[in-house]
GROMACS .gro file of C-alpha atoms in nm:
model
   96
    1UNK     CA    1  -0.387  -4.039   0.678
    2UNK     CA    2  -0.746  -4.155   0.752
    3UNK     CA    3  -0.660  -4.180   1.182
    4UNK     CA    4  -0.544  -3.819   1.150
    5UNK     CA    5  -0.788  -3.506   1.228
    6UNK     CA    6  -0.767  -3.267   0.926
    7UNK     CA    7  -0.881  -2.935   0.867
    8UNK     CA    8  -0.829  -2.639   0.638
    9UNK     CA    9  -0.912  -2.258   0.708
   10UNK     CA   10  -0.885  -1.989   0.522
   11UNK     CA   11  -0.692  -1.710   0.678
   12UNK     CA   12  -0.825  -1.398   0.513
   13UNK     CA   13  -0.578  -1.149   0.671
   14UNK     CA   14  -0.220  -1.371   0.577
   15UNK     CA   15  -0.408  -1.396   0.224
   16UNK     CA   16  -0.346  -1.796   0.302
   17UNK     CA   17  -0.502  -2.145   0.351
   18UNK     CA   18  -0.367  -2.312   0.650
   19UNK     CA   19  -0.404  -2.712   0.678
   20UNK     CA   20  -0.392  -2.835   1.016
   21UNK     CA   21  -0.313  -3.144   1.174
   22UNK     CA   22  -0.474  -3.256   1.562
   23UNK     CA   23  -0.495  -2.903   1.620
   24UNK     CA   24  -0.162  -2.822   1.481
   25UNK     CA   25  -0.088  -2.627   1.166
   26UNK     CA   26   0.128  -2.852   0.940
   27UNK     CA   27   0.112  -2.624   0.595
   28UNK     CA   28  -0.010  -2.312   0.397
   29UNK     CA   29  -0.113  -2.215   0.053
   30UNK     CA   30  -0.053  -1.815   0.008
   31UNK     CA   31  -0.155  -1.627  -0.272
   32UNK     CA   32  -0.209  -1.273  -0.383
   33UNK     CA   33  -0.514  -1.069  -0.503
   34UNK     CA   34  -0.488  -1.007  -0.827
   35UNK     CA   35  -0.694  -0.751  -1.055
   36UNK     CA   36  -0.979  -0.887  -1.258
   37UNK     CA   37  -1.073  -1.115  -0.923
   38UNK     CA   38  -0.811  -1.360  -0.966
   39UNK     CA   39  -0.622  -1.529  -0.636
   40UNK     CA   40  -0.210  -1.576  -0.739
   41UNK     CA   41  -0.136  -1.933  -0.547
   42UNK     CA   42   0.225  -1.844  -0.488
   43UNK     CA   43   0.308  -2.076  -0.269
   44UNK     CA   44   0.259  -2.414  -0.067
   45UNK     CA   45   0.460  -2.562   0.222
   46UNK     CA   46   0.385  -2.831   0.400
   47UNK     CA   47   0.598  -2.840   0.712
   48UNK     CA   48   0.895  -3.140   0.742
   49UNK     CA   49   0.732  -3.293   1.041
   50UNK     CA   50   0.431  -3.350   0.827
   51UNK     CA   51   0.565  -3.436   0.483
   52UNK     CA   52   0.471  -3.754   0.324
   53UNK     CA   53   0.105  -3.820   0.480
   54UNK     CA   54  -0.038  -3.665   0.143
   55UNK     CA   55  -0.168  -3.283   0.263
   56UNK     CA   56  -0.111  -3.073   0.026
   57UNK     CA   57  -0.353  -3.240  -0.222
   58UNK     CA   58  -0.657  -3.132   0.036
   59UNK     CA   59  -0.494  -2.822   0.094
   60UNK     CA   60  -0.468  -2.714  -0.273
   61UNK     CA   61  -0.804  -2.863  -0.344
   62UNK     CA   62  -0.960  -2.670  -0.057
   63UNK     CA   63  -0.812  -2.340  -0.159
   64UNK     CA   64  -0.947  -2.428  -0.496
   65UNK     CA   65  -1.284  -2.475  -0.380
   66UNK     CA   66  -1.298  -2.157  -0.166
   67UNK     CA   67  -1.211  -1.970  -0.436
   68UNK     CA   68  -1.455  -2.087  -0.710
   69UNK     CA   69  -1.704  -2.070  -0.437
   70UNK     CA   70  -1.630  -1.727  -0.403
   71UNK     CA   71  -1.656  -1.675  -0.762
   72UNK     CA   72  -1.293  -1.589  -0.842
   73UNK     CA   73  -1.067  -1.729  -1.064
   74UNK     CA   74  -0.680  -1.834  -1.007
   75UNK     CA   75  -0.350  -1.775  -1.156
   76UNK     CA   76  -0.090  -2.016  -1.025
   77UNK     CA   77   0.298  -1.930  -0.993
   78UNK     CA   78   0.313  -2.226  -0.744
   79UNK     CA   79   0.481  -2.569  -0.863
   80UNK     CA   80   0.205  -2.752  -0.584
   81UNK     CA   81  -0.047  -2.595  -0.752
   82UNK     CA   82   0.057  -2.651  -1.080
   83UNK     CA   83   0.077  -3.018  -1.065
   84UNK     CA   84  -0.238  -3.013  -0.871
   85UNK     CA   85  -0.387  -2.855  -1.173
   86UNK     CA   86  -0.249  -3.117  -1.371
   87UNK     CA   87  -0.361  -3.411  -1.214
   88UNK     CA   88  -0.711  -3.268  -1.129
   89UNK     CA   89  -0.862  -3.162  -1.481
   90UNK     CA   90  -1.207  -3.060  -1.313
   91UNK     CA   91  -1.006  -2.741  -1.182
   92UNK     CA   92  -0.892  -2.630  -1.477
   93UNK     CA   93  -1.176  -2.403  -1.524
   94UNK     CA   94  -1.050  -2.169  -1.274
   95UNK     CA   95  -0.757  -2.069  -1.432
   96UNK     CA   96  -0.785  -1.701  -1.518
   0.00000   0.00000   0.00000
C-alpha cells in the first residue's frame, strides 16, 4: 500500500468521505445527519478493483477524525465502521 498515492475528502454535498487512489476514487463512507449533531456512518464500499490493499481502515479513520474535529459525535449502522470501532478503542468516544 505504501507505493500507492492516497487521499481522502470529504464530500459535503453526497454527505460522504471518498478515498482515492492515483487520482482515482476507489471507495466511500456515507452517512446521515442526525439530530443532536451526530453523523449516521451508513455505509462503506470500497470498490472490487481496489479491495484487499487495506483502504477502508484510513477511510473510516479519516471520517472519524473529520468528525470529532468538527465536534460531532457518530452513530454507526455500518458493519466497516463497526469493526473499525472495535479494533480502534481511542474512537470509541465518539459514539453518540
Amino acid at each position: 500500500m505504501s507505493d500507492q498515492n492516497i487521499s481522502v475528502d470529504h464530500d459535503e454535498g453526497a454527505r460522504r468521505f471518498v478515498v482515492t487512489v492515483d487520482g482515482r476514487e476507489a471507495g466511500y463512507c456515507s452517512y446521515v445527519p442526525r439530530s443532536g449533531d451526530v453523523r449516521d456512518f451508513n455505509h462503506t464500499v470500497v470498490d472490487q478493483a481496489f479491495r484487499g490493499r487495506g483502504l477502508s481502515a484510513p477511510l473510516i479513520q479519516a471520517a472519524l477524525d473529520d468528525t470529532r474535529e468538527a465536534g460531532l459525535k457518530i452513530h454507526s449502522s455500518c458493519s466497516a465502521v463497526d469493526h473499525f470501532l472495535n479494533k480502534n478503542e481511542e474512537y470509541r468516544d465518539l459514539v453518540a
